CSV table of C-alpha atoms and ligand atoms in Angstrom, one decimal:
chain,number,residue,atom,x,y,z
W,204,MET,CA,25.5,-19.2,14.9
W,205,THR,CA,23.2,-15.7,15.0
W,206,VAL,CA,20.5,-16.1,12.4
W,207,ARG,CA,20.4,-12.3,10.7
W,208,ILE,CA,17.0,-11.8,9.6
W,209,ALA,CA,15.8,-8.9,6.8
W,210,VAL,CA,12.0,-7.7,7.6
W,211,ILE,CA,10.9,-6.7,4.0
W,212,GLY,CA,8.5,-4.3,4.1
W,213,ALA,CA,7.9,-1.6,7.0
W,214,GLY,CA,4.4,-0.9,7.0
W,215,LEU,CA,2.3,-2.0,10.1
W,216,MET,CA,3.0,-5.4,10.1
W,217,GLY,CA,6.6,-5.3,9.0
W,218,ALA,CA,7.0,-3.1,11.9
W,219,ASP,CA,5.4,-5.4,14.3
W,220,HIS,CA,8.0,-8.6,13.1
W,221,ALA,CA,11.0,-5.4,13.1
W,222,LYS,CA,10.2,-5.3,16.5
W,223,ILE,CA,9.8,-9.0,17.7
W,224,VAL,CA,13.1,-10.1,16.1
W,225,ALA,CA,15.2,-7.8,17.2
W,226,GLN,CA,13.3,-7.9,21.0
W,227,GLU,CA,11.8,-11.7,21.3
W,228,MET,CA,13.7,-13.5,18.9
W,229,PRO,CA,16.6,-14.6,21.0
W,230,GLY,CA,19.4,-16.4,18.0
W,231,ALA,CA,18.4,-14.1,15.8
W,232,THR,CA,19.4,-10.4,15.0
W,233,LEU,CA,17.5,-7.5,12.6
W,234,GLN,CA,19.8,-7.2,10.0
W,235,VAL,CA,18.0,-5.3,7.3
W,236,VAL,CA,14.7,-3.3,7.0
W,237,CYS,CA,13.7,-2.8,3.3
W,238,ASP,CA,10.6,-1.0,2.2
W,239,MET,CA,10.3,1.3,-1.6
W,240,ASP,CA,10.1,4.2,0.7
W,241,GLN,CA,13.9,4.6,2.5
W,242,ASN,CA,12.4,6.9,5.2
W,243,ARG,CA,9.8,4.3,6.4
W,244,ALA,CA,12.3,1.7,6.5
W,245,ARG,CA,14.8,3.9,8.1
W,246,ARG,CA,12.6,5.3,10.5
W,247,VAL,CA,11.7,1.1,11.6
W,248,ALA,CA,15.0,-0.3,11.7
W,249,ASP,CA,16.3,3.3,13.9
W,250,ALA,CA,13.5,2.3,16.1
W,251,HIS,CA,15.0,-1.5,16.2
W,252,GLY,CA,18.4,-1.5,16.3
W,253,ALA,CA,18.6,-2.8,12.4
W,254,ALA,CA,22.1,-2.8,11.0
W,255,ASP,CA,21.1,-1.6,7.5
W,256,VAL,CA,18.6,-0.2,5.4
W,257,ALA,CA,18.0,-1.1,1.8
W,258,THR,CA,14.5,-0.4,-1.0
W,259,ASP,CA,15.3,-3.3,-3.6
W,260,PRO,CA,13.9,-6.4,-2.0
W,261,ALA,CA,15.1,-8.8,-4.5
W,262,ALA,CA,18.2,-7.8,-3.9
W,263,THR,CA,18.0,-7.7,-0.1
W,264,VAL,CA,17.1,-11.3,-0.3
W,265,ALA,CA,20.2,-11.8,-2.1
W,266,ARG,CA,22.8,-10.4,0.0
W,267,ALA,CA,25.4,-12.8,2.2
W,268,ASP,CA,24.5,-11.1,4.6
W,269,VAL,CA,20.6,-12.1,5.2
W,270,ASP,CA,20.0,-15.9,6.8
W,271,ALA,CA,17.0,-15.7,6.1
W,272,VAL,CA,13.7,-13.1,5.4
W,273,ILE,CA,10.4,-12.3,7.3
W,274,VAL,CA,8.0,-10.7,4.0
W,275,ALA,CA,5.1,-8.6,5.2
W,276,SER,CA,5.5,-5.9,2.2
W,277,PRO,CA,1.9,-6.1,0.2
W,278,ASP,CA,0.0,-9.1,-1.1
W,279,PHE,CA,1.0,-8.3,-4.5
W,280,THR,CA,4.6,-9.1,-3.6
W,281,HIS,CA,4.5,-12.4,-1.5
W,282,ALA,CA,4.4,-15.2,-3.8
W,283,PRO,CA,6.8,-13.3,-5.8
W,284,LEU,CA,9.5,-12.4,-3.3
W,285,SER,CA,9.0,-16.2,-1.8
W,286,ILE,CA,10.4,-17.6,-4.9
W,287,ALA,CA,13.2,-15.1,-4.9
W,288,CYS,CA,14.0,-16.8,-1.5
W,289,ILE,CA,13.5,-20.5,-2.6
W,290,THR,CA,15.7,-19.2,-5.1
W,291,ALA,CA,18.7,-18.2,-3.0
W,292,GLY,CA,18.5,-20.9,-0.9
W,293,LYS,CA,16.8,-18.8,1.9
W,294,ARG,CA,14.1,-19.4,4.8
W,295,VAL,CA,11.3,-17.3,4.7
W,296,LEU,CA,8.3,-16.5,6.7
W,297,CYS,CA,5.4,-15.5,4.6
W,298,GLU,CA,2.9,-12.7,6.0
W,299,LYS,CA,-0.3,-13.9,4.9
W,300,PRO,CA,-1.8,-14.6,2.3
W,301,LEU,CA,0.9,-16.4,0.0
W,302,SER,CA,-1.3,-15.1,-3.2
W,303,GLN,CA,-5.0,-14.7,-3.8
W,304,SER,CA,-4.0,-16.8,-6.7
W,305,SER,CA,-4.7,-20.2,-6.0
W,306,ALA,CA,-3.0,-20.3,-10.0
W,307,GLU,CA,0.4,-18.2,-8.5
W,308,CYS,CA,0.3,-20.5,-5.3
W,309,ILE,CA,1.0,-23.4,-7.8
W,310,GLN,CA,3.8,-21.9,-8.7
W,311,VAL,CA,5.2,-21.2,-6.0
W,312,MET,CA,4.9,-25.0,-5.2
W,313,LYS,CA,6.5,-25.7,-8.4
W,314,ALA,CA,9.7,-23.4,-7.4
W,315,GLU,CA,10.0,-25.1,-3.7
W,316,MET,CA,9.4,-29.1,-4.9
W,317,ALA,CA,12.1,-28.1,-7.7
W,318,ALA,CA,14.4,-26.7,-5.1
W,319,GLY,CA,14.1,-30.0,-3.6
W,320,GLN,CA,13.3,-29.2,0.0
W,321,ARG,CA,11.0,-26.7,2.1
W,322,HIS,CA,11.4,-23.1,2.0
W,323,VAL,CA,8.3,-20.9,2.7
W,324,GLN,CA,6.5,-20.8,6.0
W,325,LEU,CA,3.7,-18.5,5.9
W,326,GLY,CA,2.1,-16.4,9.1
W,327,PHE,CA,-1.4,-17.8,9.5
W,328,MET,CA,-0.5,-17.8,13.3
W,329,ARG,CA,-3.4,-18.7,14.9
W,330,ARG,CA,-2.3,-22.1,14.7
W,331,TYR,CA,0.3,-20.6,17.5
W,332,ASP,CA,-3.6,-19.0,19.2
W,333,SER,CA,-3.3,-21.2,22.5
W,334,ALA,CA,-7.3,-21.4,22.3
W,335,TYR,CA,-6.9,-23.2,18.8
W,336,GLY,CA,-4.5,-25.5,20.6
W,337,GLN,CA,-6.9,-26.1,23.5
W,338,MET,CA,-9.9,-26.7,21.0
W,339,LYS,CA,-7.1,-28.6,18.5
W,340,ARG,CA,-6.0,-31.1,21.7
W,341,ALA,CA,-10.0,-32.0,22.6
W,342,LEU,CA,-10.3,-33.0,19.5
W,343,ALA,CA,-7.4,-35.2,19.4
W,344,ASP,CA,-7.7,-36.9,22.6
W,345,GLY,CA,-11.5,-37.7,21.9
W,346,THR,CA,-12.6,-35.7,24.7
W,347,LEU,CA,-15.7,-33.8,22.1
W,348,GLY,CA,-15.9,-37.2,20.5
W,349,ARG,CA,-16.6,-36.7,17.0
W,350,PRO,CA,-16.5,-33.5,15.7
W,351,LEU,CA,-20.0,-31.8,13.4
W,352,MET,CA,-19.6,-28.1,13.4
W,353,MET,CA,-17.2,-25.2,14.3
W,354,HIS,CA,-18.8,-21.9,14.3
W,355,ASN,CA,-16.1,-18.5,13.7
W,356,PHE,CA,-17.1,-15.0,13.9
W,357,HIS,CA,-13.9,-12.2,13.3
W,358,ARG,CA,-14.5,-8.9,14.0
W,359,ASN,CA,-12.3,-5.8,13.1
W,360,VAL,CA,-13.2,-2.2,14.5
W,361,GLU,CA,-13.3,-1.4,11.1
W,362,THR,CA,-12.4,-1.9,7.6
W,363,PRO,CA,-9.0,-2.0,7.2
W,364,ALA,CA,-9.5,0.7,3.7
W,365,ALA,CA,-11.8,3.2,2.4
W,366,ASP,CA,-12.3,0.5,-0.9
W,367,PHE,CA,-12.9,-2.7,1.8
W,368,THR,CA,-15.4,-5.0,-0.2
W,369,GLY,CA,-17.2,-7.8,1.1
W,370,ALA,CA,-14.8,-10.3,-1.7
W,371,MET,CA,-11.8,-9.0,0.4
W,372,ALA,CA,-13.8,-9.8,3.9
W,373,ILE,CA,-13.6,-13.1,2.2
W,374,THR,CA,-9.9,-12.7,0.7
W,375,ASN,CA,-8.1,-10.8,2.8
W,376,SER,CA,-9.9,-12.0,6.1
W,377,ALA,CA,-11.1,-14.6,5.8
W,378,PRO,CA,-8.1,-17.0,4.7
W,379,HIS,CA,-7.3,-16.9,8.9
W,380,GLU,CA,-10.3,-19.1,9.3
W,381,PHE,CA,-10.3,-21.1,6.2
W,382,ASP,CA,-6.3,-21.5,7.1
W,383,VAL,CA,-7.0,-22.7,11.0
W,384,VAL,CA,-10.6,-25.0,10.9
W,385,ARG,CA,-8.6,-27.2,8.4
W,386,HIS,CA,-5.4,-27.0,11.1
W,387,VAL,CA,-7.9,-28.2,13.9
W,388,LEU,CA,-10.4,-30.2,11.8
W,389,ARG,CA,-7.5,-32.1,10.0
W,390,THR,CA,-9.1,-32.0,7.0
W,391,GLU,CA,-10.1,-29.7,3.2
W,392,TYR,CA,-13.8,-28.4,2.2
W,393,THR,CA,-16.0,-29.4,-0.4
W,394,ALA,CA,-18.4,-26.8,-0.7
W,395,ILE,CA,-18.7,-22.9,0.2
W,396,SER,CA,-22.0,-20.4,0.4
W,397,ALA,CA,-21.8,-16.4,1.3
W,398,PHE,CA,-24.0,-14.1,1.7
W,399,GLN,CA,-24.0,-10.6,2.9
W,400,PRO,CA,-26.6,-9.2,5.7
W,401,ARG,CA,-27.9,-5.4,4.3
W,402,ARG,CA,-26.7,-2.5,6.9
W,403,SER,CA,-28.8,0.7,7.0
W,404,ASP,CA,-25.9,2.3,6.6
W,405,ALA,CA,-23.2,3.0,3.6
W,406,LEU,CA,-20.4,0.3,5.4
W,407,VAL,CA,-19.2,-2.3,4.2
W,408,ALA,CA,-21.8,-5.8,6.0
W,409,PRO,CA,-20.2,-8.5,7.4
W,410,VAL,CA,-20.2,-11.6,5.5
W,411,MET,CA,-21.5,-14.7,6.5
W,412,MET,CA,-19.8,-18.3,4.7
W,413,VAL,CA,-21.0,-22.0,5.3
W,414,LEU,CA,-18.8,-24.1,4.1
W,415,GLU,CA,-19.1,-28.2,4.1
W,416,THR,CA,-15.8,-30.8,4.8
W,417,ALA,CA,-14.6,-33.0,2.8
W,418,ASP,CA,-15.5,-35.6,6.5
W,419,GLY,CA,-19.1,-34.2,6.8
W,420,GLN,CA,-18.6,-31.4,9.2
W,421,LEU,CA,-20.6,-27.7,8.6
W,422,VAL,CA,-18.4,-24.4,9.5
W,423,ASN,CA,-19.7,-21.3,9.6
W,424,ILE,CA,-17.5,-17.9,9.7
W,425,GLU,CA,-19.2,-14.6,10.3
W,426,VAL,CA,-16.7,-11.6,9.3
W,427,ASN,CA,-17.0,-7.8,10.3
W,428,ASN,CA,-14.9,-6.2,9.4
W,429,ASN,CA,-16.7,-3.2,10.8
W,430,ALA,CA,-18.2,-4.6,14.3
W,431,ALA,CA,-17.4,-1.2,15.8
W,432,TYR,CA,-16.5,-2.8,19.4
W,433,GLY,CA,-14.1,-3.7,19.0
W,434,TYR,CA,-11.3,-6.7,17.7
W,435,ASP,CA,-13.0,-9.6,18.3
W,436,VAL,CA,-12.6,-13.4,16.8
W,437,ARG,CA,-13.8,-16.2,18.9
W,438,ALA,CA,-15.0,-20.1,17.6
W,439,GLU,CA,-17.0,-22.5,19.1
W,440,LEU,CA,-16.0,-26.5,18.4
W,441,VAL,CA,-18.9,-28.7,18.3
W,442,GLY,CA,-18.1,-32.6,18.9
W,443,GLU,CA,-20.6,-35.6,19.3
W,444,ALA,CA,-20.1,-36.0,22.8
W,445,ALA,CA,-18.8,-31.9,24.4
W,446,SER,CA,-18.5,-28.5,23.1
W,447,ILE,CA,-15.6,-26.1,23.3
W,448,ALA,CA,-15.7,-23.0,23.0
W,449,MET,CA,-13.3,-19.7,23.4
W,450,ASN,CA,-13.9,-16.6,25.6
W,451,HIS,CA,-13.3,-13.2,25.2
W,452,VAL,CA,-10.0,-13.1,26.0
W,453,ALA,CA,-8.8,-10.3,28.8
W,454,TYR,CA,-6.7,-10.2,31.2
W,455,THR,CA,-8.5,-7.8,33.5
W,456,ARG,CA,-11.8,-6.6,34.6
W,457,LEU,CA,-13.2,-3.2,35.7
W,458,ASP,CA,-15.8,-3.6,38.0
W,459,ARG,CA,-16.6,0.0,38.9
W,460,ASN,CA,-20.4,2.2,39.4
W,461,MET,CA,-22.0,-0.8,39.8
W,462,ALA,CA,-21.0,-1.6,36.6
W,463,SER,CA,-18.7,-4.6,35.1
W,464,ALA,CA,-16.6,-3.7,31.7
W,465,VAL,CA,-13.3,-5.8,30.2
W,466,GLY,CA,-11.4,-4.4,27.0
W,467,TYR,CA,-11.1,-5.7,24.1
W,468,GLU,CA,-8.0,-5.0,21.3
W,469,ALA,CA,-8.2,-2.5,18.3
W,470,ASP,CA,-6.6,-5.1,16.1
W,471,TRP,CA,-4.8,-8.3,16.0
W,472,ARG,CA,-1.4,-7.2,16.5
W,473,GLY,CA,-2.6,-7.4,20.5
W,474,ARG,CA,-4.9,-10.0,20.3
W,475,TYR,CA,-2.6,-12.6,18.5
W,476,TYR,CA,1.0,-11.5,20.7
W,477,ASP,CA,2.0,-14.3,22.1
W,478,ALA,CA,0.7,-16.2,18.5
W,479,TYR,CA,3.1,-13.6,16.5
W,480,ARG,CA,5.8,-14.7,18.9
W,481,GLN,CA,5.5,-18.5,19.2
W,482,GLN,CA,5.4,-18.5,15.8
W,483,ASN,CA,8.1,-16.5,15.1
W,484,ARG,CA,10.1,-18.6,17.2
W,485,ALA,CA,9.3,-21.3,15.2
W,486,PHE,CA,9.9,-20.2,12.3
W,487,LEU,CA,13.4,-19.3,13.7
W,488,ARG,CA,14.4,-22.9,14.8
W,489,TRP,CA,13.6,-24.4,11.8
W,490,VAL,CA,16.0,-21.9,9.5
W,491,GLN,CA,18.5,-22.9,12.8
W,492,THR,CA,17.7,-26.6,12.2
W,493,GLY,CA,16.2,-28.1,9.6
W,494,ASP,CA,13.2,-29.2,11.1
W,495,PHE,CA,9.8,-27.7,9.9
W,496,PRO,CA,7.7,-26.3,12.6
W,497,ALA,CA,4.8,-29.2,13.3
W,498,ASP,CA,1.7,-26.2,13.2
W,499,GLY,CA,3.7,-24.3,10.5
W,500,SER,CA,1.4,-23.9,7.3
W,501,SER,CA,3.1,-23.9,4.4
W,502,CYS,CA,2.7,-23.2,1.0
W,503,TRP,CA,-0.1,-26.1,0.3
W,504,ASP,CA,-1.5,-24.0,3.0
W,505,GLY,CA,-1.5,-21.0,1.6
W,506,TYR,CA,-3.5,-22.8,-1.4
W,507,ALA,CA,-5.3,-23.9,-0.2
W,508,ALA,CA,-6.7,-20.7,2.1
W,509,ALA,CA,-6.7,-19.1,-2.1
W,510,VAL,CA,-9.1,-21.8,-3.7
W,511,VAL,CA,-11.8,-21.7,-1.0
W,512,ALA,CA,-11.4,-17.9,-1.1
W,513,GLU,CA,-11.4,-17.7,-4.1
W,514,ALA,CA,-14.9,-20.1,-5.3
W,515,GLY,CA,-16.3,-18.0,-1.6
W,516,VAL,CA,-16.0,-14.5,-3.3
W,517,ARG,CA,-18.0,-16.8,-7.0
W,518,ALA,CA,-20.0,-18.0,-4.1
W,519,LEU,CA,-21.2,-14.5,-2.8
W,520,LYS,CA,-21.2,-13.0,-6.5
W,521,SER,CA,-23.9,-15.9,-7.6
W,522,GLY,CA,-25.5,-16.4,-4.1
W,523,GLN,CA,-25.1,-20.4,-4.4
W,524,LYS,CA,-23.3,-22.9,-3.2
W,525,THR,CA,-20.1,-23.1,-5.1
W,526,SER,CA,-17.5,-26.1,-5.2
W,527,VAL,CA,-14.3,-26.0,-4.1
W,528,THR,CA,-12.0,-28.4,-6.5
W,529,MET,CA,-8.3,-28.2,-5.0
W,530,ILE,CA,-5.3,-30.4,-6.8
W,531,ASP,CA,-4.4,-33.2,-5.8
W,532,LYS,CA,-2.1,-32.3,-3.0
W,533,PRO,CA,1.6,-33.4,-3.5
W,534,GLU,CA,3.8,-36.0,-1.7
W,535,PHE,CA,6.2,-32.8,-0.7
W,536,TYR,CA,3.9,-31.4,1.3
W,537,ALA,CA,2.2,-34.6,3.1
H,868,ISE,C1,-5.4,-8.8,8.6
H,868,ISE,O1,-5.0,-8.6,7.1
H,868,ISE,C2,-5.4,-9.5,9.3
H,868,ISE,O2,-4.7,-10.9,8.9
H,868,ISE,C3,-6.1,-10.1,10.5
H,868,ISE,O3,-5.0,-11.5,11.6
H,868,ISE,C4,-7.1,-10.2,10.6
H,868,ISE,O4,-8.3,-10.0,12.2
H,868,ISE,C5,-8.0,-8.7,9.4
H,868,ISE,O5,-9.4,-8.9,9.4
H,868,ISE,C6,-7.5,-8.8,8.4
H,868,ISE,O6,-7.9,-7.9,7.3
């Protein structure tokens, strides 16, 4: 059975997901591209051969010719649209964040639990990146020994919006690290501290965070949204017996004029090209089989990212270490 997928949101990520559905998800078809801007929806639909175009997200979710949904609309729509998919009985791959409000994440979890089965996979695609996968395996097979620390830096060329702030580096960018570090270490956070250096210009300065985990590890995360030189995300996992660090990912090196150079991707779509495709195929297999992906992130993971981000914003404002306090994990998400 071909899975008919609607993509909601025809912006940067929606257009990328539409392309992936149309070209690199055998067994799926791009049924609808929905955006409040009909012209933008039409451009993406025509570029990738969608069967139809729409402007009403709720109506699109309810359509009889839509079997599954990918939500790539603005962040504030993610939770209500996920609930709409749950209500309609349709599985959804929702771009991060589930919500920037932990309370709203709880509402989505309550809706999913009331429905009695999983409907939401969250788009924390780094779980499907081979570098984090190698880290997770090196930990699982004992190579590293007991994990002690994980160092992370996450650098964008420039802020995605003119009104971007240090707090948004925590709520918009850092959730990727918040989630993938939990996934690798298999633990939760208990506290976070957050600081910023001073730049010589008016650009948003990097945010440096230090987190503590329930298993006694330390995690640091640098988010620099104005790194300028390229999109560069790396990490190093330090164990009692060994460490494993990510190399800069580049397929080629240019040797010329007595120098050697490697390039950087402009943004996440290039660096995580394979991860997005693995993630989306895992979502499709879930829709086809009913088996939630082993590396997939759930509404609980969305909640966990939101709780630590909220604490991080408070820590940045206060300059003090801030506790991360979570509700008990429902058995439904065990
Ligand atoms: C953006 O929203 C993403 O999700 C990217 O993966 C991340 O690298 C970037 O910092 C965010 O702004």
